[in-house]
mmCIF file of C-alpha atoms and ligand atoms in Angstrom:
data_model
loop_
_atom_site.group_PDB
_atom_site.id
_atom_site.type_symbol
_atom_site.label_atom_id
_atom_site.label_comp_id
_atom_site.label_asym_id
_atom_site.label_seq_id
_atom_site.Cartn_x
_atom_site.Cartn_y
_atom_site.Cartn_z
ATOM 1 C CA UNK J 1263 84.047 84.803 102.603
ATOM 2 C CA UNK J 1264 85.829 83.476 98.780
ATOM 3 C CA UNK J 1265 85.091 86.813 97.105
ATOM 4 C CA UNK J 1266 88.092 88.951 96.120
ATOM 5 C CA UNK J 1267 88.155 92.459 95.543
ATOM 6 C CA UNK J 1268 90.682 92.558 92.698
ATOM 7 C CA UNK J 1269 93.063 96.062 92.086
ATOM 8 C CA UNK J 1270 94.862 96.385 89.047
ATOM 9 C CA UNK J 1271 97.781 98.814 88.619
ATOM 10 C CA UNK J 1272 95.256 100.926 86.362
ATOM 11 C CA UNK J 1273 92.884 101.109 88.982
ATOM 12 C CA UNK J 1274 95.269 101.717 91.602
ATOM 13 C CA UNK J 1275 96.572 104.888 89.707
ATOM 14 C CA UNK J 1276 92.850 106.371 89.656
ATOM 15 C CA UNK J 1277 92.653 105.213 92.963
ATOM 16 C CA UNK J 1278 95.229 106.537 94.697
ATOM 17 C CA UNK J 1279 94.350 110.332 92.510
ATOM 18 C CA UNK J 1280 91.392 110.618 93.635
ATOM 19 C CA UNK J 1281 92.046 110.008 96.929
ATOM 20 C CA UNK J 1282 94.830 113.030 96.488
ATOM 21 C CA UNK J 1283 91.346 114.972 95.252
ATOM 22 C CA UNK J 1284 89.716 114.126 98.699
ATOM 23 C CA UNK J 1285 92.601 115.609 100.717
ATOM 24 C CA UNK J 1286 93.121 118.591 98.919
ATOM 25 C CA UNK J 1287 89.461 119.041 99.057
ATOM 26 C CA UNK J 1288 89.485 118.693 102.335
ATOM 27 C CA UNK J 1289 92.176 121.710 102.689
ATOM 28 C CA UNK J 1290 95.042 119.119 104.211
ATOM 29 C CA UNK J 1291 98.005 120.292 103.636
ATOM 30 C CA UNK J 1292 100.775 117.774 104.944
ATOM 31 C CA UNK J 1293 104.361 118.570 105.426
ATOM 32 C CA UNK J 1294 105.101 115.028 105.384
ATOM 33 C CA UNK J 1295 103.821 111.714 104.016
ATOM 34 C CA UNK J 1296 104.616 108.918 106.151
ATOM 35 C CA UNK J 1297 104.185 105.556 104.509
ATOM 36 C CA UNK J 1298 103.851 102.463 105.953
ATOM 37 C CA UNK J 1299 106.349 99.798 104.516
ATOM 38 C CA UNK J 1300 105.829 97.857 102.550
ATOM 39 C CA UNK J 1301 102.395 98.536 100.894
ATOM 40 C CA UNK J 1302 101.817 101.995 101.767
ATOM 41 C CA UNK J 1303 105.235 102.778 100.069
ATOM 42 C CA UNK J 1304 102.777 102.461 96.720
ATOM 43 C CA UNK J 1305 99.983 104.711 98.204
ATOM 44 C CA UNK J 1306 102.263 107.327 99.574
ATOM 45 C CA UNK J 1307 104.594 107.918 96.393
ATOM 46 C CA UNK J 1308 101.490 108.485 94.642
ATOM 47 C CA UNK J 1309 99.695 110.704 97.183
ATOM 48 C CA UNK J 1310 103.101 112.688 97.489
ATOM 49 C CA UNK J 1311 103.139 113.793 94.118
ATOM 50 C CA UNK J 1312 99.562 114.445 93.619
ATOM 51 C CA UNK J 1313 99.582 116.821 96.377
ATOM 52 C CA UNK J 1314 102.808 118.641 95.872
ATOM 53 C CA UNK J 1315 104.465 116.984 98.801
ATOM 54 C CA UNK J 1316 108.324 116.723 98.488
ATOM 55 C CA UNK J 1317 108.716 114.951 101.743
ATOM 56 C CA UNK J 1318 108.244 111.065 102.574
ATOM 57 C CA UNK J 1319 108.944 109.301 105.289
ATOM 58 C CA UNK J 1320 108.769 105.298 105.798
ATOM 59 C CA UNK J 1321 108.122 102.959 108.514
ATOM 60 C CA UNK J 1322 108.508 99.248 108.244
ATOM 61 C CA UNK J 1323 105.885 97.655 110.262
ATOM 62 C CA UNK J 1324 105.188 93.794 109.738
ATOM 63 C CA UNK J 1325 103.199 91.201 111.961
ATOM 64 C CA UNK J 1326 105.658 88.523 110.486
ATOM 65 C CA UNK J 1327 108.483 88.139 112.474
ATOM 66 C CA UNK J 1328 110.545 86.079 109.717
ATOM 67 C CA UNK J 1329 111.226 83.098 111.625
ATOM 68 C CA UNK J 1330 107.598 81.545 110.241
ATOM 69 C CA UNK J 1331 105.943 83.572 113.172
ATOM 70 C CA UNK J 1332 103.427 85.840 113.634
ATOM 71 C CA UNK J 1333 103.035 88.261 116.387
ATOM 72 C CA UNK J 1334 99.170 89.295 117.914
ATOM 73 C CA UNK J 1335 100.571 92.727 117.462
ATOM 74 C CA UNK J 1336 102.267 94.704 114.710
ATOM 75 C CA UNK J 1337 105.870 95.758 115.220
ATOM 76 C CA UNK J 1338 107.841 98.471 113.918
ATOM 77 C CA UNK J 1339 111.108 97.443 112.793
ATOM 78 C CA UNK J 1340 114.845 99.419 112.752
ATOM 79 C CA UNK J 1341 115.263 101.659 111.313
ATOM 80 C CA UNK J 1342 112.329 103.383 113.661
ATOM 81 C CA UNK J 1343 112.084 107.338 112.102
ATOM 82 C CA UNK J 1344 113.313 109.930 114.331
ATOM 83 C CA UNK J 1345 110.549 111.486 116.178
ATOM 84 C CA UNK J 1346 112.718 115.103 115.792
ATOM 85 C CA UNK J 1347 111.852 114.809 112.089
ATOM 86 C CA UNK J 1348 108.392 114.834 112.671
ATOM 87 C CA UNK J 1349 107.751 117.801 115.434
ATOM 88 C CA UNK J 1350 105.364 120.431 114.714
ATOM 89 C CA UNK J 1351 104.961 118.987 111.482
ATOM 90 C CA UNK J 1352 101.483 118.039 109.513
ATOM 91 C CA UNK J 1353 102.092 114.288 108.618
ATOM 92 C CA UNK J 1354 99.981 112.242 106.471
ATOM 93 C CA UNK J 1355 100.064 108.231 107.021
ATOM 94 C CA UNK J 1356 99.376 106.479 103.824
ATOM 95 C CA UNK J 1357 98.983 102.640 103.866
ATOM 96 C CA UNK J 1358 96.839 99.836 101.258
ATOM 97 C CA UNK J 1359 94.555 98.989 103.885
ATOM 98 C CA UNK J 1360 93.094 99.319 107.438
ATOM 99 C CA UNK J 1361 92.141 95.550 108.069
ATOM 100 C CA UNK J 1362 92.000 95.253 111.615
ATOM 101 C CA UNK J 1363 93.496 98.922 112.291
ATOM 102 C CA UNK J 1364 96.193 97.422 114.407
ATOM 103 C CA UNK J 1365 99.084 98.579 112.045
ATOM 104 C CA UNK J 1366 97.840 102.011 111.495
ATOM 105 C CA UNK J 1367 96.988 102.414 115.096
ATOM 106 C CA UNK J 1368 100.539 101.801 115.905
ATOM 107 C CA UNK J 1369 102.025 104.224 113.897
ATOM 108 C CA UNK J 1370 99.119 106.654 114.894
ATOM 109 C CA UNK J 1371 100.321 106.665 118.264
ATOM 110 C CA UNK J 1372 103.738 107.125 117.698
ATOM 111 C CA UNK J 1373 102.842 110.108 115.559
ATOM 112 C CA UNK J 1374 100.956 111.810 118.143
ATOM 113 C CA UNK J 1375 103.343 111.860 120.721
ATOM 114 C CA UNK J 1376 105.266 114.798 118.598
ATOM 115 C CA UNK J 1377 103.514 115.749 115.831
ATOM 116 C CA UNK J 1378 101.353 118.994 115.060
ATOM 117 C CA UNK J 1379 98.717 117.007 113.557
ATOM 118 C CA UNK J 1380 98.302 113.477 112.172
ATOM 119 C CA UNK J 1381 95.886 111.969 109.651
ATOM 120 C CA UNK J 1382 95.687 108.740 108.002
ATOM 121 C CA UNK J 1383 94.832 107.984 104.295
ATOM 122 C CA UNK J 1384 94.190 104.418 103.086
ATOM 123 C CA UNK J 1385 92.892 102.934 99.630
ATOM 124 C CA UNK J 1386 90.338 100.557 101.357
ATOM 125 C CA UNK J 1387 89.011 100.272 105.064
ATOM 126 C CA UNK J 1388 87.313 96.951 106.556
ATOM 127 C CA UNK J 1389 84.730 98.096 108.183
ATOM 128 C CA UNK J 1390 85.622 96.235 111.553
ATOM 129 C CA UNK J 1391 88.979 98.265 111.595
ATOM 130 C CA UNK J 1392 89.775 99.936 115.306
ATOM 131 C CA UNK J 1393 90.796 103.242 113.150
ATOM 132 C CA UNK J 1394 89.001 105.197 111.282
ATOM 133 C CA UNK J 1395 90.609 107.178 108.724
ATOM 134 C CA UNK J 1396 90.118 110.574 107.675
ATOM 135 C CA UNK J 1397 90.572 109.663 104.302
ATOM 136 C CA UNK J 1398 89.077 106.669 102.514
ATOM 137 C CA UNK J 1399 88.670 105.628 98.809
ATOM 138 C CA UNK J 1400 86.914 102.346 99.085
ATOM 139 C CA UNK J 1401 85.236 100.688 101.593
ATOM 140 C CA UNK J 1402 84.984 96.359 101.361
ATOM 141 C CA UNK J 1403 85.178 93.714 103.816
ATOM 142 C CA UNK J 1404 86.964 91.262 100.997
ATOM 143 C CA UNK J 1405 90.139 90.212 101.118
ATOM 144 C CA UNK J 1406 91.738 92.602 98.490
ATOM 145 C CA UNK J 1407 94.422 91.243 95.911
ATOM 146 C CA UNK J 1408 96.609 94.411 95.449
ATOM 147 C CA UNK J 1409 98.948 94.383 92.326
ATOM 148 C CA UNK J 1410 101.767 94.147 93.850
ATOM 149 C CA UNK J 1411 101.723 91.397 96.586
ATOM 150 C CA UNK J 1412 98.897 89.421 94.010
ATOM 151 C CA UNK J 1413 101.745 87.130 92.293
ATOM 152 C CA UNK J 1414 104.338 85.396 94.091
ATOM 153 C CA UNK J 1415 107.866 87.329 94.319
ATOM 154 C CA UNK J 1416 109.996 86.291 91.417
ATOM 155 C CA UNK J 1417 112.506 84.893 93.536
ATOM 156 C CA UNK J 1418 111.795 82.885 96.280
ATOM 157 C CA UNK J 1419 114.327 83.775 99.675
ATOM 158 C CA UNK J 1420 114.746 81.563 102.731
ATOM 159 C CA UNK J 1421 115.485 82.796 105.972
ATOM 160 C CA UNK J 1422 115.605 86.834 105.758
ATOM 161 C CA UNK J 1423 116.335 88.229 109.160
ATOM 162 C CA UNK J 1424 114.521 91.112 109.897
ATOM 163 C CA UNK J 1425 115.547 94.126 112.044
ATOM 164 C CA UNK J 1426 112.997 94.444 114.867
HETATM 165 P P1 5GP K 743 96.059 95.938 109.599
HETATM 166 O O1 5GP K 743 95.356 94.253 109.914
HETATM 167 O O2 5GP K 743 96.909 96.029 110.856
HETATM 168 O O3 5GP K 743 95.160 96.691 109.307
HETATM 169 O O4 5GP K 743 96.697 95.360 108.401
HETATM 170 C C1 5GP K 743 97.817 94.626 108.380
HETATM 171 C C2 5GP K 743 98.528 94.567 106.669
HETATM 172 O O5 5GP K 743 98.149 93.395 106.149
HETATM 173 C C3 5GP K 743 98.077 95.606 106.155
HETATM 174 O O6 5GP K 743 98.806 97.106 105.932
HETATM 175 C C4 5GP K 743 98.060 94.781 105.040
HETATM 176 O O7 5GP K 743 99.397 94.747 104.229
HETATM 177 C C5 5GP K 743 98.054 93.422 105.385
HETATM 178 N N1 5GP K 743 96.572 93.184 104.847
HETATM 179 C C6 5GP K 743 95.511 92.902 105.688
HETATM 180 N N2 5GP K 743 94.265 93.079 105.323
HETATM 181 C C7 5GP K 743 94.416 92.772 104.270
HETATM 182 C C8 5GP K 743 93.710 92.300 102.257
HETATM 183 O O8 5GP K 743 92.518 92.138 102.344
HETATM 184 N N3 5GP K 743 94.684 92.158 101.478
HETATM 185 C C9 5GP K 743 96.044 92.002 101.255
HETATM 186 N N4 5GP K 743 96.858 91.570 100.306
HETATM 187 N N5 5GP K 743 96.725 92.635 102.493
HETATM 188 C C10 5GP K 743 95.959 93.020 103.488
#
């Protein structure tokens, strides 16, 4: 499948507002927006403003270990949010896309241990995702070009060590 779903920053701006409207219309008022870095940071910022939610947390998840290898499963990188922060809170997990859904499942299961309620919002969800998000802007099975990652970084960096 060579077809690409191209998301521009302009369309992203509209998408995140529409996604927030869907969440508001559903009556869900999160205490915390938990973003999955890095792609989910853009989504979480837009949702938090649109939903008038002042608390944003962040969790770093990578499939990529930083030594040129891809893991079979995604891993949460340090610092992992303190579960105490989430006790009895309504948490909205925000990410750019649920593809296999493994990343979202990891974070969702982590939250389930302590939070009062956890729901997930994504810009895109693919049909084979093992997690079905409560809030989805658009469904596609194509590879998505996101505006923040479609271009090469302005600098090339080698040998970055990630804190697993
Ligand atoms: P997962 O397979 O765990 O649902 O997705 C993990 C991460 O892989 C996503 O958060 C995203 O950063 C990246 N990813 C998955 N599918 C796509 C895609 O279609 N386009 C881009 N640019 N990244 C993707």
